[in-house]
XYZ file of C-alpha atoms in Angstrom:
470
model
C 20.322 -48.703 -121.340
C 17.816 -51.260 -120.223
C 17.323 -51.681 -116.463
C 20.925 -50.784 -115.716
C 21.966 -49.268 -112.407
C 25.115 -47.364 -111.518
C 28.430 -48.607 -110.337
C 30.597 -46.190 -108.451
C 32.679 -48.708 -106.834
C 33.062 -48.381 -103.091
C 33.046 -44.664 -103.053
C 29.813 -43.348 -104.277
C 27.543 -46.332 -104.033
C 24.768 -46.981 -106.499
C 22.813 -44.355 -108.331
C 19.520 -45.015 -106.581
C 19.084 -41.556 -105.086
C 20.341 -39.329 -107.938
C 18.687 -41.405 -110.659
C 15.373 -41.564 -108.818
C 15.368 -37.843 -108.081
C 16.288 -37.057 -111.692
C 13.018 -38.648 -112.782
C 11.133 -37.077 -109.867
C 12.398 -33.573 -110.652
C 12.517 -33.661 -114.448
C 10.280 -35.966 -116.503
C 12.533 -35.516 -119.542
C 15.332 -37.487 -117.832
C 15.236 -40.677 -119.923
C 17.292 -43.859 -119.536
C 20.071 -42.512 -121.741
C 20.431 -39.393 -119.610
C 20.390 -41.436 -116.398
C 23.412 -43.275 -117.765
C 25.254 -39.960 -117.869
C 24.124 -39.268 -114.290
C 25.715 -42.579 -113.278
C 28.952 -41.779 -115.107
C 29.195 -38.138 -113.963
C 30.569 -39.013 -110.517
C 33.390 -41.171 -111.864
C 34.240 -38.647 -114.568
C 34.536 -35.880 -111.972
C 36.714 -38.054 -109.764
C 38.883 -39.085 -112.711
C 39.688 -35.441 -113.507
C 40.217 -34.357 -109.896
C 42.373 -37.200 -108.563
C 45.691 -36.278 -110.260
C 45.132 -32.584 -109.462
C 44.582 -33.149 -105.743
C 47.453 -35.643 -105.747
C 49.808 -33.056 -107.267
C 48.651 -30.462 -104.738
C 49.281 -32.831 -101.814
C 52.828 -33.502 -103.015
C 53.893 -29.877 -102.556
C 51.653 -28.523 -99.816
C 50.314 -29.838 -96.473
C 47.678 -32.479 -97.154
C 45.177 -30.696 -94.928
C 44.771 -28.065 -97.650
C 43.783 -30.428 -100.447
C 41.614 -32.525 -98.154
C 39.693 -29.565 -96.724
C 39.249 -28.030 -100.174
C 37.982 -31.279 -101.707
C 35.579 -31.962 -98.843
C 34.252 -28.380 -99.078
C 33.553 -28.966 -102.779
C 31.736 -32.165 -101.851
C 29.649 -30.410 -99.179
C 28.684 -27.552 -101.498
C 27.878 -30.007 -104.293
C 25.500 -31.937 -102.046
C 23.804 -28.728 -100.962
C 23.542 -27.705 -104.618
C 22.006 -31.109 -105.358
C 19.382 -30.482 -102.653
C 18.214 -27.321 -104.454
C 18.138 -28.577 -108.059
C 14.327 -28.352 -108.075
C 14.439 -24.544 -107.858
C 15.537 -23.615 -111.426
C 12.510 -23.142 -113.714
C 13.924 -25.348 -116.483
C 16.706 -27.808 -117.379
C 16.652 -29.266 -113.874
C 18.209 -32.534 -115.008
C 21.355 -30.723 -116.127
C 21.726 -29.251 -112.656
C 21.552 -32.797 -111.246
C 24.245 -33.850 -113.704
C 26.461 -30.910 -112.747
C 25.964 -31.587 -109.035
C 27.053 -35.201 -109.545
C 30.174 -34.030 -111.400
C 31.106 -31.767 -108.470
C 30.438 -34.532 -105.917
C 32.777 -36.778 -107.899
C 35.336 -33.995 -108.195
C 35.358 -33.642 -104.418
C 35.851 -37.414 -104.109
C 39.196 -37.041 -105.886
C 40.696 -36.783 -102.377
C 40.833 -40.592 -102.267
C 44.221 -40.272 -103.974
C 45.426 -37.946 -101.199
C 44.233 -40.327 -98.487
C 45.969 -43.321 -100.062
C 49.148 -41.299 -100.542
C 49.046 -40.226 -96.887
C 48.646 -43.813 -95.653
C 51.454 -44.959 -97.962
C 53.795 -42.256 -96.680
C 52.915 -42.708 -93.003
C 53.496 -46.473 -92.815
C 56.464 -48.793 -93.158
C 56.387 -51.752 -95.535
C 55.371 -54.111 -92.729
C 52.555 -51.798 -91.622
C 51.315 -50.874 -95.097
C 49.069 -53.811 -95.938
C 47.328 -53.742 -92.552
C 46.708 -49.993 -92.772
C 45.394 -50.241 -96.329
C 43.164 -53.156 -95.337
C 41.741 -51.144 -92.435
C 41.005 -48.260 -94.790
C 39.299 -50.590 -97.268
C 37.263 -52.151 -94.467
C 35.987 -48.693 -93.518
C 35.049 -48.098 -97.153
C 33.189 -51.417 -97.176
C 31.269 -50.393 -94.057
C 30.337 -47.154 -95.794
C 29.172 -49.195 -98.781
C 26.891 -51.141 -96.422
C 25.659 -48.305 -94.218
C 25.122 -45.784 -97.030
C 22.229 -47.636 -98.707
C 20.856 -48.547 -95.258
C 20.703 -44.877 -94.244
C 19.146 -43.997 -97.591
C 16.511 -46.696 -97.094
C 15.766 -45.349 -93.606
C 15.410 -41.799 -94.956
C 12.949 -43.023 -97.580
C 10.390 -43.108 -94.741
C 10.221 -39.307 -95.106
C 8.457 -39.877 -98.436
C 8.480 -37.967 -101.719
C 6.390 -35.119 -100.330
C 8.230 -34.606 -97.048
C 7.935 -31.079 -95.716
C 9.039 -27.572 -96.657
C 11.506 -25.487 -94.622
C 10.446 -21.974 -95.519
C 13.422 -20.234 -93.911
C 15.831 -22.154 -96.167
C 13.458 -22.468 -99.156
C 14.179 -26.193 -98.975
C 12.034 -29.231 -99.762
C 13.116 -31.855 -97.241
C 12.109 -35.260 -98.615
C 13.497 -38.726 -99.367
C 15.569 -37.359 -102.269
C 17.138 -34.314 -100.603
C 17.673 -35.861 -97.154
C 20.575 -38.206 -98.191
C 22.410 -35.308 -99.852
C 21.976 -33.106 -96.790
C 23.163 -35.934 -94.540
C 26.230 -36.350 -96.778
C 26.887 -32.608 -96.463
C 26.668 -32.870 -92.669
C 29.156 -35.752 -92.606
C 31.411 -33.672 -94.848
C 31.458 -30.863 -92.283
C 32.344 -33.420 -89.582
C 35.195 -34.654 -91.792
C 36.545 -31.132 -92.209
C 36.654 -30.693 -88.426
C 38.445 -34.047 -88.013
C 41.023 -33.186 -90.693
C 41.776 -29.818 -89.079
C 41.898 -31.088 -85.505
C 43.277 -34.633 -85.784
C 45.301 -35.024 -88.985
C 49.022 -34.292 -88.763
C 51.732 -34.707 -91.416
C 53.710 -37.860 -90.749
C 56.227 -39.612 -92.994
C 58.371 -42.671 -92.469
C 60.806 -44.601 -94.644
C 60.028 -48.107 -95.825
C 61.901 -49.518 -92.833
C 59.919 -47.343 -90.390
C 62.472 -44.573 -89.739
C 60.998 -41.088 -89.388
C 61.732 -38.725 -92.295
C 60.837 -35.095 -92.836
C 57.621 -34.509 -94.751
C 58.561 -32.975 -98.111
C 55.240 -31.194 -98.490
C 55.607 -29.336 -95.190
C 58.345 -27.017 -96.462
C 59.074 -25.185 -99.686
C 60.642 -27.305 -102.412
C 63.844 -25.240 -102.666
C 64.630 -26.100 -99.020
C 64.190 -29.844 -99.493
C 67.095 -32.233 -99.957
C 65.963 -35.789 -100.564
C 67.716 -38.041 -98.123
C 70.044 -40.643 -99.623
C 67.939 -43.454 -98.195
C 64.970 -42.523 -100.410
C 66.911 -41.858 -103.608
C 66.484 -44.328 -106.426
C 64.500 -44.900 -109.584
C 60.893 -46.017 -109.776
C 60.135 -48.990 -112.016
C 57.638 -47.346 -114.374
C 56.866 -50.647 -116.095
C 55.705 -51.987 -112.741
C 53.755 -48.765 -112.152
C 51.995 -49.092 -115.512
C 51.264 -52.770 -114.855
C 49.732 -51.920 -111.477
C 47.503 -49.277 -113.066
C 46.306 -51.757 -115.682
C 45.572 -54.392 -113.043
C 43.707 -51.858 -110.883
C 41.674 -50.751 -113.918
C 40.682 -54.359 -114.654
C 39.773 -55.063 -111.035
C 37.523 -51.987 -110.781
C 36.108 -52.677 -114.257
C 34.976 -56.197 -113.408
C 33.426 -55.074 -110.113
C 31.534 -52.308 -111.925
C 30.241 -54.981 -114.306
C 29.312 -57.244 -111.380
C 27.445 -54.480 -109.562
C 25.694 -53.216 -112.688
C 24.605 -56.577 -114.112
C 22.968 -57.869 -110.923
C 19.560 -56.228 -111.385
C 18.948 -56.915 -115.113
C 20.404 -60.428 -114.888
C 18.218 -61.426 -111.953
C 15.114 -59.938 -113.570
C 15.749 -61.779 -116.828
C 16.815 -65.145 -115.415
C 14.653 -65.472 -112.302
C 11.571 -63.522 -113.484
C 11.870 -61.122 -110.556
C 9.986 -57.859 -110.597
C 11.986 -54.645 -110.395
C 11.020 -54.275 -106.751
C 12.092 -57.853 -105.953
C 15.366 -57.427 -107.863
C 16.246 -54.250 -105.957
C 15.338 -55.848 -102.620
C 17.074 -59.201 -103.097
C 20.170 -57.751 -104.761
C 20.369 -55.125 -102.040
C 20.442 -57.923 -99.473
C 23.062 -59.803 -101.504
C 25.274 -56.706 -101.896
C 24.959 -55.975 -98.175
C 26.029 -59.563 -97.419
C 28.935 -59.188 -99.860
C 29.880 -55.976 -98.058
C 30.007 -57.713 -94.674
C 31.949 -60.554 -96.279
C 34.406 -57.978 -97.650
C 35.096 -56.648 -94.159
C 36.001 -60.180 -93.052
C 38.198 -60.641 -96.138
C 40.075 -57.405 -95.371
C 40.787 -58.636 -91.844
C 41.961 -62.026 -93.129
C 44.151 -60.327 -95.747
C 46.010 -58.477 -92.992
C 47.063 -61.811 -91.478
C 47.716 -63.732 -94.693
C 49.828 -60.996 -96.294
C 52.393 -61.329 -93.515
C 52.754 -65.059 -94.201
C 52.414 -65.362 -97.981
C 53.068 -61.830 -99.300
C 51.083 -59.391 -101.423
C 51.611 -60.830 -104.906
C 50.316 -64.343 -104.136
C 47.185 -62.840 -102.580
C 46.645 -60.646 -105.637
C 47.088 -63.636 -107.949
C 44.833 -65.831 -105.829
C 42.119 -63.159 -105.763
C 42.144 -62.884 -109.558
C 41.852 -66.671 -109.879
C 38.839 -66.659 -107.526
C 37.205 -63.871 -109.562
C 37.806 -65.863 -112.759
C 36.104 -68.907 -111.229
C 33.221 -66.704 -110.057
C 32.502 -65.371 -113.549
C 33.125 -68.774 -115.170
C 30.400 -70.255 -112.975
C 27.991 -67.618 -114.359
C 28.318 -68.982 -117.896
C 24.940 -70.458 -118.948
C 24.802 -74.216 -119.497
C 22.108 -76.866 -119.740
C 18.805 -77.155 -121.576
C 16.528 -75.019 -119.423
C 15.752 -71.606 -120.899
C 14.654 -68.393 -119.164
C 10.998 -67.488 -118.942
C 10.014 -65.121 -121.740
C 7.844 -62.105 -120.981
C 4.255 -62.402 -122.168
C 4.580 -66.140 -122.663
C 0.789 -66.331 -122.830
C 1.005 -64.901 -126.364
C 2.414 -68.279 -127.548
C 4.756 -68.864 -130.505
C 7.150 -66.287 -129.039
C 9.910 -67.514 -131.323
C 8.145 -65.978 -134.310
C 9.449 -62.636 -135.595
C 6.308 -60.737 -134.609
C 7.021 -61.420 -130.928
C 10.093 -59.201 -131.227
C 7.791 -56.191 -131.208
C 7.541 -54.336 -127.913
C 5.135 -56.243 -125.630
C 1.832 -54.526 -124.884
C 0.821 -53.458 -121.414
C -2.032 -55.168 -119.657
C -5.409 -53.522 -119.849
C -5.173 -51.850 -116.447
C -1.456 -51.018 -116.882
C -0.659 -52.182 -113.355
C 0.951 -55.591 -113.955
C 4.703 -55.519 -114.453
C 5.891 -58.059 -117.041
C 8.497 -60.465 -115.676
C 11.042 -62.671 -117.347
C 13.411 -62.192 -120.264
C 12.200 -59.519 -122.725
C 11.443 -60.955 -126.176
C 13.299 -58.073 -127.871
C 16.465 -59.657 -126.457
C 16.550 -62.407 -129.083
C 19.212 -64.375 -127.192
C 16.572 -65.183 -124.543
C 15.213 -67.796 -126.966
C 18.409 -69.849 -127.362
C 20.721 -69.065 -124.404
C 20.171 -71.412 -121.419
C 19.055 -69.904 -118.143
C 21.441 -69.126 -115.290
C 20.242 -70.807 -112.094
C 19.915 -69.069 -108.752
C 22.523 -71.396 -107.215
C 25.022 -70.304 -109.905
C 24.246 -66.663 -109.181
C 24.643 -66.945 -105.403
C 27.845 -69.009 -105.693
C 29.298 -66.464 -108.099
C 28.396 -63.600 -105.751
C 30.185 -65.325 -102.865
C 33.338 -65.988 -104.894
C 33.496 -62.490 -106.384
C 32.787 -61.136 -102.892
C 35.981 -62.876 -101.748
C 38.168 -62.167 -104.760
C 37.350 -58.506 -105.311
C 38.232 -57.085 -101.857
C 41.448 -59.130 -101.771
C 42.583 -57.949 -105.206
C 41.427 -54.382 -104.573
C 43.432 -53.813 -101.408
C 46.431 -55.826 -102.648
C 46.625 -53.888 -105.927
C 46.981 -50.419 -104.442
C 49.009 -51.662 -101.457
C 51.528 -53.235 -103.834
C 51.390 -50.087 -105.967
C 52.310 -47.898 -102.992
C 55.238 -50.176 -102.161
C 56.517 -50.043 -105.747
C 56.509 -46.219 -105.585
C 58.550 -46.153 -102.385
C 58.899 -43.412 -99.760
C 58.822 -40.471 -102.193
C 55.597 -38.369 -102.298
C 52.946 -40.451 -104.044
C 50.129 -37.950 -104.549
C 50.323 -37.697 -108.355
C 50.854 -41.425 -108.852
C 47.957 -42.235 -106.520
C 45.932 -39.689 -108.476
C 46.559 -41.591 -111.691
C 45.664 -44.866 -109.992
C 42.381 -43.409 -108.726
C 41.707 -41.931 -112.163
C 42.192 -45.349 -113.776
C 39.684 -46.802 -111.320
C 37.214 -44.009 -112.084
C 37.609 -44.675 -115.795
C 36.894 -48.354 -115.165
C 33.726 -47.527 -113.226
C 32.635 -45.307 -116.104
C 33.286 -47.840 -118.877
C 32.159 -50.969 -117.005
C 28.410 -50.175 -116.984
C 28.553 -49.033 -120.624
C 30.308 -52.242 -121.667
C 27.976 -54.594 -119.870
C 24.809 -52.744 -120.881
C 25.703 -53.055 -124.552
C 27.170 -56.569 -124.642
C 24.624 -58.138 -122.297
C 21.580 -56.550 -123.937
C 22.653 -57.337 -127.510
C 24.600 -60.603 -127.190
C 23.481 -62.048 -123.863
C 25.180 -63.432 -120.736
C 27.296 -66.057 -122.514
C 29.194 -63.435 -124.508
C 29.273 -60.934 -121.633
C 30.718 -63.329 -119.068
C 33.019 -65.033 -121.582
C 34.575 -61.641 -122.365
C 34.913 -60.886 -118.656
C 36.598 -64.269 -118.120
C 38.957 -63.411 -120.973
C 39.778 -60.028 -119.409
C 40.441 -61.585 -115.996
C 42.581 -64.296 -117.606
C 44.579 -61.571 -119.393
C 45.099 -59.859 -116.008
C 46.346 -63.144 -114.511
C 48.795 -63.645 -117.378
C 49.990 -60.025 -117.100
C 50.567 -60.432 -113.368
C 52.494 -63.663 -113.894
C 54.628 -62.086 -116.641
C 55.471 -59.064 -114.448
C 55.548 -60.986 -111.165
C 59.259 -60.460 -110.498
C 59.074 -56.710 -111.212
C 56.184 -56.029 -108.815
C 58.381 -55.600 -105.761
C 58.829 -52.834 -103.223
C 60.997 -49.809 -104.043
C 63.442 -50.512 -101.219
C 63.742 -54.175 -102.179
C 64.386 -53.277 -105.817
C 67.099 -50.808 -104.838
C 68.762 -53.269 -102.467
C 68.018 -51.499 -99.197
C 65.719 -54.161 -97.762
C 65.139 -57.868 -98.245
C 61.737 -59.058 -99.402
């Protein structure tokens, strides 16, 4: 998997720390294994989300939240000690990432809580606030990791704890500390609270045993499972295309703009940080616009903007990307497809499009202006579609406990973040950006058509059952 990074969506960030430490701790961790390290988080979250959601439906949500955060804290501590085993260290890193992802399955519980504690008119604003906080975490997480890199690879040794405190273990320990703070907040601040779609207080079903619960008439009714399935598909596509966007940034910029790896990480880090700040603004705007135009138009508009963003990335023109080792001349000949040699001192990093990617010789280059414009558009479309998709989903489910359904939604997103990097690494490397972005445009167009076909069914539970007007 050539030059590919991770894509954990807004919940785990990139794989910079775990992937870097995998190489630092175990030299046998090759690119293929690092791909599994990237995917491990999402796989763990995909398994855990429905389980924690089911738990939260029948028991106080504090239990599932505290348990999941404890798993996350212990997993980060485990990750900090993966250098201790005498062998197979990389597998301990992989297992730690699985457990961190498993603990992150509480996202389903959080979304279910917000859905159950807000009326229809409050829902979009509350979900947007939650997404804005996630976006801030997406911005601040890499910034804190960059600040902790000043500790260096060597760091220092804490003999009492048998712990190497360096740039690789410090982020995990900081995450564990924040986890402990979260546990305290959940125990002290969080209280069960449930309201009907119209805002009336109702008794929380998961606060008492199931045999004592009688569902109130105002929340009886059937859920439109076609609309539920459609929402899951749309959420999968939205997370899939963002995983592709996040993953492709480094290899694309290195191939098209002849950036070094260091430059690509720096410039794309700045771009992603800017996109993160832009997302916060979008979430705030969404809160206002949703009241005036509704959720479905915003979801449709966001998908159209994403389509335009990826369409702009299609390569056109007659200018071609710089080929690595262009000084060899006649690079279109078959012998240039051999792996390029290193320079004599081994210190110069080759830049440009690798000659083993044969499409570099006949696919036009993507210009920096295209890339920046696409980033801006996707940075507008993704946060709007993200928050609108699961806000609309929660409204379709209605006032009944949503833990399991939110678990399946989170699992679909985790599956998308697992498959997205695999898809783009294979299609982009073998066929090039024209095929990769054309397929993405086709997927987004299919999502737009699906939304338009199911537009009338994607309505709130109470509206569908005639208890409220849209």
